[in-house]
C-alpha atoms as an extended CHARMM CRD file, in Angstrom:
* protein
*
       183  EXT
         1         1  MET       CA             21.1270000000       -5.2980000000       -7.5650000000  PROA      1               0.0000000000
         2         2  SER       CA             18.4890000000       -7.1370000000       -5.5500000000  PROA      2               0.0000000000
         3         3  ASP       CA             14.7510000000       -6.8900000000       -6.1850000000  PROA      3               0.0000000000
         4         4  GLU       CA             14.3960000000       -5.1660000000       -2.8170000000  PROA      4               0.0000000000
         5         5  GLN       CA             17.0290000000       -2.5590000000       -3.6940000000  PROA      5               0.0000000000
         6         6  ARG       CA             15.2870000000       -1.8490000000       -7.0160000000  PROA      6               0.0000000000
         7         7  ALA       CA             12.0090000000       -1.4030000000       -5.1210000000  PROA      7               0.0000000000
         8         8  ILE       CA             13.6150000000        0.9590000000       -2.5950000000  PROA      8               0.0000000000
         9         9  GLU       CA             15.0750000000        3.0540000000       -5.4070000000  PROA      9               0.0000000000
        10        10  ALA       CA             11.7270000000        3.1930000000       -7.2260000000  PROA      10              0.0000000000
        11        11  VAL       CA              9.7850000000        4.2660000000       -4.1150000000  PROA      11              0.0000000000
        12        12  GLN       CA             12.4150000000        6.8220000000       -3.0700000000  PROA      12              0.0000000000
        13        13  SER       CA             12.4890000000        8.2250000000       -6.6040000000  PROA      13              0.0000000000
        14        14  PHE       CA              8.7020000000        8.6240000000       -6.4770000000  PROA      14              0.0000000000
        15        15  LEU       CA              8.8700000000       10.3200000000       -3.0670000000  PROA      15              0.0000000000
        16        16  THR       CA             11.3310000000       12.9380000000       -4.3360000000  PROA      16              0.0000000000
        17        17  ASP       CA              9.5080000000       13.5310000000       -7.6390000000  PROA      17              0.0000000000
        18        18  LYS       CA              7.4870000000       16.7250000000       -7.2220000000  PROA      18              0.0000000000
        19        19  THR       CA              5.5080000000       16.0170000000      -10.4200000000  PROA      19              0.0000000000
        20        20  LYS       CA              3.9890000000       12.7190000000       -9.2430000000  PROA      20              0.0000000000
        21        21  ARG       CA              1.5530000000       12.2830000000       -6.3520000000  PROA      21              0.0000000000
        22        22  ILE       CA             -0.0130000000        8.7990000000       -6.6470000000  PROA      22              0.0000000000
        23        23  LEU       CA              1.9730000000        5.5560000000       -6.9100000000  PROA      23              0.0000000000
        24        24  LEU       CA              0.5870000000        2.0720000000       -7.4480000000  PROA      24              0.0000000000
        25        25  VAL       CA              2.8000000000       -0.7420000000       -6.1210000000  PROA      25              0.0000000000
        26        26  LYS       CA              2.0170000000       -4.1750000000       -7.5280000000  PROA      26              0.0000000000
        27        27  GLY       CA              3.7830000000       -7.4950000000       -7.1000000000  PROA      27              0.0000000000
        28        28  TYR       CA              3.6840000000      -10.9350000000       -5.5410000000  PROA      28              0.0000000000
        29        29  ASP       CA              5.3220000000      -10.4990000000       -2.1220000000  PROA      29              0.0000000000
        30        30  ASN       CA              2.8800000000       -8.5300000000        0.0110000000  PROA      30              0.0000000000
        31        31  ASP       CA              5.1720000000       -8.3610000000        3.0420000000  PROA      31              0.0000000000
        32        32  ALA       CA              8.0820000000       -7.0490000000        0.9710000000  PROA      32              0.0000000000
        33        33  LYS       CA              5.9310000000       -4.3870000000       -0.7270000000  PROA      33              0.0000000000
        34        34  LEU       CA              4.5490000000       -3.1080000000        2.5650000000  PROA      34              0.0000000000
        35        35  ARG       CA              7.9640000000       -3.1910000000        4.2990000000  PROA      35              0.0000000000
        36        36  VAL       CA              9.7270000000       -1.2680000000        1.5160000000  PROA      36              0.0000000000
        37        37  VAL       CA              6.9800000000        1.3450000000        1.1830000000  PROA      37              0.0000000000
        38        38  LEU       CA              6.7230000000        2.0350000000        4.9270000000  PROA      38              0.0000000000
        39        39  SER       CA             10.5200000000        2.0310000000        5.3490000000  PROA      39              0.0000000000
        40        40  CYS       CA             10.9370000000        4.5800000000        2.5530000000  PROA      40              0.0000000000
        41        41  LEU       CA              8.1160000000        6.7480000000        3.9020000000  PROA      41              0.0000000000
        42        42  ASN       CA              9.7850000000        6.6350000000        7.3260000000  PROA      42              0.0000000000
        43        43  LYS       CA             12.8270000000        8.3800000000        5.8140000000  PROA      43              0.0000000000
        44        44  THR       CA             10.7230000000       11.2000000000        4.3320000000  PROA      44              0.0000000000
        45        45  PHE       CA              7.6740000000       11.7510000000        6.5480000000  PROA      45              0.0000000000
        46        46  SER       CA              6.9710000000       12.0410000000       10.2660000000  PROA      46              0.0000000000
        47        47  LYS       CA              3.1760000000       11.7690000000        9.8700000000  PROA      47              0.0000000000
        48        48  GLY       CA              0.9060000000        9.6720000000        7.7640000000  PROA      48              0.0000000000
        49        49  ILE       CA             -2.3490000000        7.8630000000        7.2510000000  PROA      49              0.0000000000
        50        50  ILE       CA             -2.8720000000        4.1980000000        6.4840000000  PROA      50              0.0000000000
        51        51  ARG       CA             -6.2480000000        3.4870000000        4.9070000000  PROA      51              0.0000000000
        52        52  THR       CA             -7.1550000000       -0.1810000000        4.9320000000  PROA      52              0.0000000000
        53        53  SER       CA            -10.0090000000       -2.4310000000        3.9650000000  PROA      53              0.0000000000
        54        54  SER       CA             -9.4370000000       -4.5520000000        7.0700000000  PROA      54              0.0000000000
        55        55  MET       CA             -8.8820000000       -2.8610000000       10.4270000000  PROA      55              0.0000000000
        56        56  SER       CA             -8.6780000000       -6.2400000000       12.1710000000  PROA      56              0.0000000000
        57        57  GLN       CA             -5.9200000000       -7.5480000000        9.8650000000  PROA      57              0.0000000000
        58        58  ILE       CA             -3.7090000000       -4.4860000000        9.3360000000  PROA      58              0.0000000000
        59        59  PRO       CA             -1.7080000000       -4.9800000000       12.5680000000  PROA      59              0.0000000000
        60        60  ASP       CA             -0.8930000000       -8.5260000000       11.4720000000  PROA      60              0.0000000000
        61        61  PHE       CA              0.0700000000       -7.3520000000        7.9680000000  PROA      61              0.0000000000
        62        62  ILE       CA              2.4560000000       -4.7070000000        9.3100000000  PROA      62              0.0000000000
        63        63  ASN       CA              3.8750000000       -6.8200000000       12.1570000000  PROA      63              0.0000000000
        64        64  ARG       CA              4.5010000000       -9.7400000000        9.7810000000  PROA      64              0.0000000000
        65        65  ALA       CA              6.1140000000       -7.5050000000        7.1430000000  PROA      65              0.0000000000
        66        66  PHE       CA              8.6670000000       -6.2560000000        9.6780000000  PROA      66              0.0000000000
        67        67  ASN       CA              8.8260000000       -9.4850000000       11.6870000000  PROA      67              0.0000000000
        68        68  LYS       CA              8.2830000000       -7.5420000000       14.9170000000  PROA      68              0.0000000000
        69        69  MET       CA              5.4550000000       -6.1690000000       17.0470000000  PROA      69              0.0000000000
        70        70  LEU       CA              5.0840000000       -2.6150000000       15.7600000000  PROA      70              0.0000000000
        71        71  LEU       CA              1.3480000000       -2.4470000000       16.3690000000  PROA      71              0.0000000000
        72        72  PRO       CA             -0.9150000000       -3.9320000000       19.0350000000  PROA      72              0.0000000000
        73        73  THR       CA             -3.1720000000       -6.7410000000       17.8380000000  PROA      73              0.0000000000
        74        74  SER       CA             -6.2470000000       -4.5440000000       18.2070000000  PROA      74              0.0000000000
        75        75  ILE       CA             -6.2480000000       -0.9900000000       16.8800000000  PROA      75              0.0000000000
        76        76  LYS       CA             -8.6900000000        1.9070000000       16.7780000000  PROA      76              0.0000000000
        77        77  SER       CA             -9.1900000000        4.5870000000       14.1570000000  PROA      77              0.0000000000
        78        78  THR       CA             -9.3180000000        7.2180000000       16.9150000000  PROA      78              0.0000000000
        79        79  THR       CA             -5.7680000000        6.4520000000       18.0940000000  PROA      79              0.0000000000
        80        80  THR       CA             -2.4270000000        7.2690000000       16.4950000000  PROA      80              0.0000000000
        81        81  TYR       CA              0.4100000000        4.7450000000       16.3940000000  PROA      81              0.0000000000
        82        82  GLU       CA              4.1750000000        4.9210000000       16.0570000000  PROA      82              0.0000000000
        83        83  ILE       CA              5.7400000000        3.0170000000       13.2040000000  PROA      83              0.0000000000
        84        84  GLY       CA              9.4460000000        3.7660000000       13.1300000000  PROA      84              0.0000000000
        85        85  ASN       CA              9.8060000000        7.5470000000       13.3840000000  PROA      85              0.0000000000
        86        86  MET       CA              6.3120000000        8.1710000000       12.0440000000  PROA      86              0.0000000000
        87        87  ILE       CA              3.0260000000        8.8560000000       13.7820000000  PROA      87              0.0000000000
        88        88  VAL       CA              0.2390000000        7.2180000000       11.7770000000  PROA      88              0.0000000000
        89        89  ASN       CA             -3.5130000000        7.1660000000       11.9040000000  PROA      89              0.0000000000
        90        90  ILE       CA             -5.0380000000        3.9160000000       10.6660000000  PROA      90              0.0000000000
        91        91  ASN       CA             -8.6140000000        3.8130000000        9.4550000000  PROA      91              0.0000000000
        92        92  SER       CA            -10.8740000000        1.9970000000        7.0440000000  PROA      92              0.0000000000
        93        93  TYR       CA            -11.7530000000        3.1030000000        3.5520000000  PROA      93              0.0000000000
        94        94  ALA       CA            -14.1610000000        0.1660000000        3.2120000000  PROA      94              0.0000000000
        95        95  SER       CA            -16.5560000000        1.0140000000        6.0440000000  PROA      95              0.0000000000
        96        96  ALA       CA            -18.4910000000        4.1890000000        6.5650000000  PROA      96              0.0000000000
        97        97  THR       CA            -17.0120000000        6.4020000000        9.2390000000  PROA      97              0.0000000000
        98        98  LYS       CA            -18.0330000000        9.9000000000       10.1800000000  PROA      98              0.0000000000
        99        99  GLN       CA            -14.6660000000       11.4840000000        9.6560000000  PROA      99              0.0000000000
       100       100  ASN       CA            -11.7840000000       10.0640000000        7.7040000000  PROA      100             0.0000000000
       101       101  PRO       CA             -8.6000000000       12.1050000000        7.6350000000  PROA      101             0.0000000000
       102       102  LYS       CA             -7.9190000000       13.5370000000        4.1930000000  PROA      102             0.0000000000
       103       103  GLY       CA             -4.2680000000       14.3600000000        4.8170000000  PROA      103             0.0000000000
       104       104  ASN       CA             -2.2880000000       17.4600000000        3.9010000000  PROA      104             0.0000000000
       105       105  ASP       CA              1.0010000000       18.4860000000        2.3230000000  PROA      105             0.0000000000
       106       106  ASN       CA              2.9680000000       17.3310000000        5.3880000000  PROA      106             0.0000000000
       107       107  CYS       CA              1.8400000000       13.7070000000        5.3510000000  PROA      107             0.0000000000
       108       108  PHE       CA              1.3490000000       10.6150000000        3.2280000000  PROA      108             0.0000000000
       109       109  THR       CA             -1.5540000000        8.2500000000        2.7370000000  PROA      109             0.0000000000
       110       110  VAL       CA             -1.0970000000        4.5440000000        2.0530000000  PROA      110             0.0000000000
       111       111  PHE       CA             -4.0520000000        2.4760000000        0.8750000000  PROA      111             0.0000000000
       112       112  PHE       CA             -3.4190000000       -1.2010000000        1.6850000000  PROA      112             0.0000000000
       113       113  PRO       CA             -4.6800000000       -3.6560000000        0.6040000000  PROA      113             0.0000000000
       114       114  VAL       CA             -6.6770000000       -2.3460000000       -2.3220000000  PROA      114             0.0000000000
       115       115  GLN       CA             -7.5600000000       -5.4310000000       -4.3550000000  PROA      115             0.0000000000
       116       116  THR       CA            -10.8410000000       -5.9840000000       -2.4750000000  PROA      116             0.0000000000
       117       117  VAL       CA            -12.3820000000       -2.9280000000       -4.1610000000  PROA      117             0.0000000000
       118       118  LEU       CA            -10.8730000000       -3.3210000000       -7.6170000000  PROA      118             0.0000000000
       119       119  ASP       CA            -13.2580000000       -6.0240000000       -8.8220000000  PROA      119             0.0000000000
       120       120  ASP       CA            -16.4770000000       -4.6470000000       -7.3020000000  PROA      120             0.0000000000
       121       121  SER       CA            -17.8740000000       -1.7710000000       -9.3740000000  PROA      121             0.0000000000
       122       122  LYS       CA            -19.8150000000       -0.0810000000       -6.5410000000  PROA      122             0.0000000000
       123       123  ARG       CA            -16.9580000000       -0.2960000000       -4.0600000000  PROA      123             0.0000000000
       124       124  TYR       CA            -14.4720000000        0.7080000000       -6.7620000000  PROA      124             0.0000000000
       125       125  LYS       CA            -16.4140000000        3.8840000000       -7.5710000000  PROA      125             0.0000000000
       126       126  LYS       CA            -16.5140000000        4.8090000000       -3.8890000000  PROA      126             0.0000000000
       127       127  PHE       CA            -12.7830000000        4.0580000000       -3.6000000000  PROA      127             0.0000000000
       128       128  LEU       CA            -11.9840000000        6.3720000000       -6.5220000000  PROA      128             0.0000000000
       129       129  GLU       CA            -13.9870000000        9.1170000000       -4.7770000000  PROA      129             0.0000000000
       130       130  GLU       CA            -11.9610000000        8.5240000000       -1.5830000000  PROA      130             0.0000000000
       131       131  LEU       CA             -8.7570000000        8.6700000000       -3.6090000000  PROA      131             0.0000000000
       132       132  ALA       CA             -9.8020000000       11.9450000000       -5.2710000000  PROA      132             0.0000000000
       133       133  GLN       CA            -10.5680000000       13.5030000000       -1.8760000000  PROA      133             0.0000000000
       134       134  THR       CA             -7.1920000000       12.5730000000       -0.3910000000  PROA      134             0.0000000000
       135       135  ASN       CA             -5.0640000000       15.6880000000        0.1290000000  PROA      135             0.0000000000
       136       136  SER       CA             -1.7950000000       14.0810000000        1.2260000000  PROA      136             0.0000000000
       137       137  ARG       CA              1.3810000000       15.0970000000       -0.5840000000  PROA      137             0.0000000000
       138       138  LYS       CA              2.1130000000       11.4890000000       -1.5350000000  PROA      138             0.0000000000
       139       139  VAL       CA             -0.4060000000        8.6690000000       -1.9400000000  PROA      139             0.0000000000
       140       140  ILE       CA              0.6340000000        5.0490000000       -2.3760000000  PROA      140             0.0000000000
       141       141  LEU       CA             -1.7050000000        2.2080000000       -3.2760000000  PROA      141             0.0000000000
       142       142  ILE       CA             -0.4570000000       -1.3080000000       -2.5500000000  PROA      142             0.0000000000
       143       143  THR       CA             -2.2540000000       -4.2320000000       -4.1280000000  PROA      143             0.0000000000
       144       144  THR       CA             -2.4160000000       -7.8470000000       -3.0680000000  PROA      144             0.0000000000
       145       145  ASN       CA             -3.5490000000      -10.6730000000       -5.3550000000  PROA      145             0.0000000000
       146       146  GLU       CA             -4.1020000000       -8.2990000000       -8.2590000000  PROA      146             0.0000000000
       147       147  TRP       CA             -3.3290000000      -11.1000000000      -10.7020000000  PROA      147             0.0000000000
       148       148  SER       CA             -6.6740000000      -12.6610000000       -9.7470000000  PROA      148             0.0000000000
       149       149  ILE       CA             -8.6300000000       -9.6540000000      -11.0680000000  PROA      149             0.0000000000
       150       150  ASP       CA             -9.6180000000       -9.9200000000      -14.7260000000  PROA      150             0.0000000000
       151       151  GLU       CA            -10.6090000000       -6.3370000000      -15.4820000000  PROA      151             0.0000000000
       152       152  TRP       CA             -9.4870000000       -3.2400000000      -13.6280000000  PROA      152             0.0000000000
       153       153  ASP       CA             -8.3250000000        0.2170000000      -14.5810000000  PROA      153             0.0000000000
       154       154  ILE       CA             -6.6990000000        1.5600000000      -11.4120000000  PROA      154             0.0000000000
       155       155  GLU       CA             -3.5360000000        2.2390000000      -13.4010000000  PROA      155             0.0000000000
       156       156  ASN       CA             -5.4620000000        4.9940000000      -15.2180000000  PROA      156             0.0000000000
       157       157  HSD       CA             -5.9070000000        6.8350000000      -11.8930000000  PROA      157             0.0000000000
       158       158  VAL       CA             -2.2520000000        6.9750000000      -10.7870000000  PROA      158             0.0000000000
       159       159  GLU       CA              0.8340000000        8.8130000000      -12.0730000000  PROA      159             0.0000000000
       160       160  LYS       CA              3.3020000000        5.9860000000      -11.5970000000  PROA      160             0.0000000000
       161       161  VAL       CA              3.1570000000        2.1850000000      -11.4140000000  PROA      161             0.0000000000
       162       162  PHE       CA              5.8900000000        0.0110000000       -9.9520000000  PROA      162             0.0000000000
       163       163  PHE       CA              5.8820000000       -3.7660000000      -10.1700000000  PROA      163             0.0000000000
       164       164  TYR       CA              7.9070000000       -5.2350000000       -7.3020000000  PROA      164             0.0000000000
       165       165  SER       CA              9.5530000000       -8.2480000000       -8.8830000000  PROA      165             0.0000000000
       166       166  ILE       CA             10.7200000000      -11.1060000000       -6.6700000000  PROA      166             0.0000000000
       167       167  GLU       CA             12.3760000000      -13.2180000000       -9.3720000000  PROA      167             0.0000000000
       168       168  GLU       CA             15.8500000000      -12.8410000000       -7.8340000000  PROA      168             0.0000000000
       169       169  ASP       CA             15.0730000000      -12.4420000000       -4.1330000000  PROA      169             0.0000000000
       170       170  SER       CA             12.3980000000      -15.1550000000       -3.8730000000  PROA      170             0.0000000000
       171       171  PRO       CA             12.6660000000      -17.6290000000       -6.7700000000  PROA      171             0.0000000000
       172       172  GLN       CA             10.9150000000      -20.3570000000       -4.7590000000  PROA      172             0.0000000000
       173       173  VAL       CA              7.8420000000      -18.1660000000       -4.2550000000  PROA      173             0.0000000000
       174       174  MET       CA              7.7410000000      -17.5090000000       -8.0020000000  PROA      174             0.0000000000
       175       175  ARG       CA              8.0110000000      -21.2380000000       -8.7430000000  PROA      175             0.0000000000
       176       176  ASN       CA              5.1730000000      -21.9610000000       -6.3150000000  PROA      176             0.0000000000
       177       177  LEU       CA              2.9550000000      -19.2760000000       -7.8690000000  PROA      177             0.0000000000
       178       178  ARG       CA              3.5880000000      -20.6540000000      -11.3480000000  PROA      178             0.0000000000
       179       179  ASN       CA              3.1080000000      -24.2930000000      -10.2530000000  PROA      179             0.0000000000
       180       180  ASN       CA             -0.1760000000      -23.4060000000       -8.5380000000  PROA      180             0.0000000000
       181       181  GLY       CA             -1.4220000000      -21.5630000000      -11.6330000000  PROA      181             0.0000000000
       182       182  ALA       CA             -1.6600000000      -18.2190000000       -9.8300000000  PROA      182             0.0000000000
       183       183  ILE       CA              0.4300000000      -16.5730000000      -12.5390000000  PROA      183             0.0000000000
């Protein structure tokens, strides 16, 4: 079984588990993590929220993950966007906005990327408050570069953690990360 197939099974299992609400997805291939999570959500939900720390970069992240233009290069938090069969609202959890959607039982919330708040105590506290106020049925946090953070306890605030391995699917990336001392 490929790394991607294992990731799909893990995310789908989480989505059907009525006892778990918050999933943390870690790993080294940011495009693969985002692609698998959004693809799985597309099979379960028609509406969702993507909370990001970088409104200007999220279209590039999503378009690159799917290798196609799913989002325009410039997006607004007051507009909804189609990604697959889903209608999503994209907004920032890092900047102060008057009204951030909290979600409900009919939608999901994805926080991506989250590593920018994990090593800053003030921002991390605010992020945990945002997470606690999220009412979506399923909440998924996707990290990037988490291996560069020395101390963090986000795993204590989620019900399930999945590490998206790329040992089989991308051995060259793993070699590069090891050779560069990233891991």
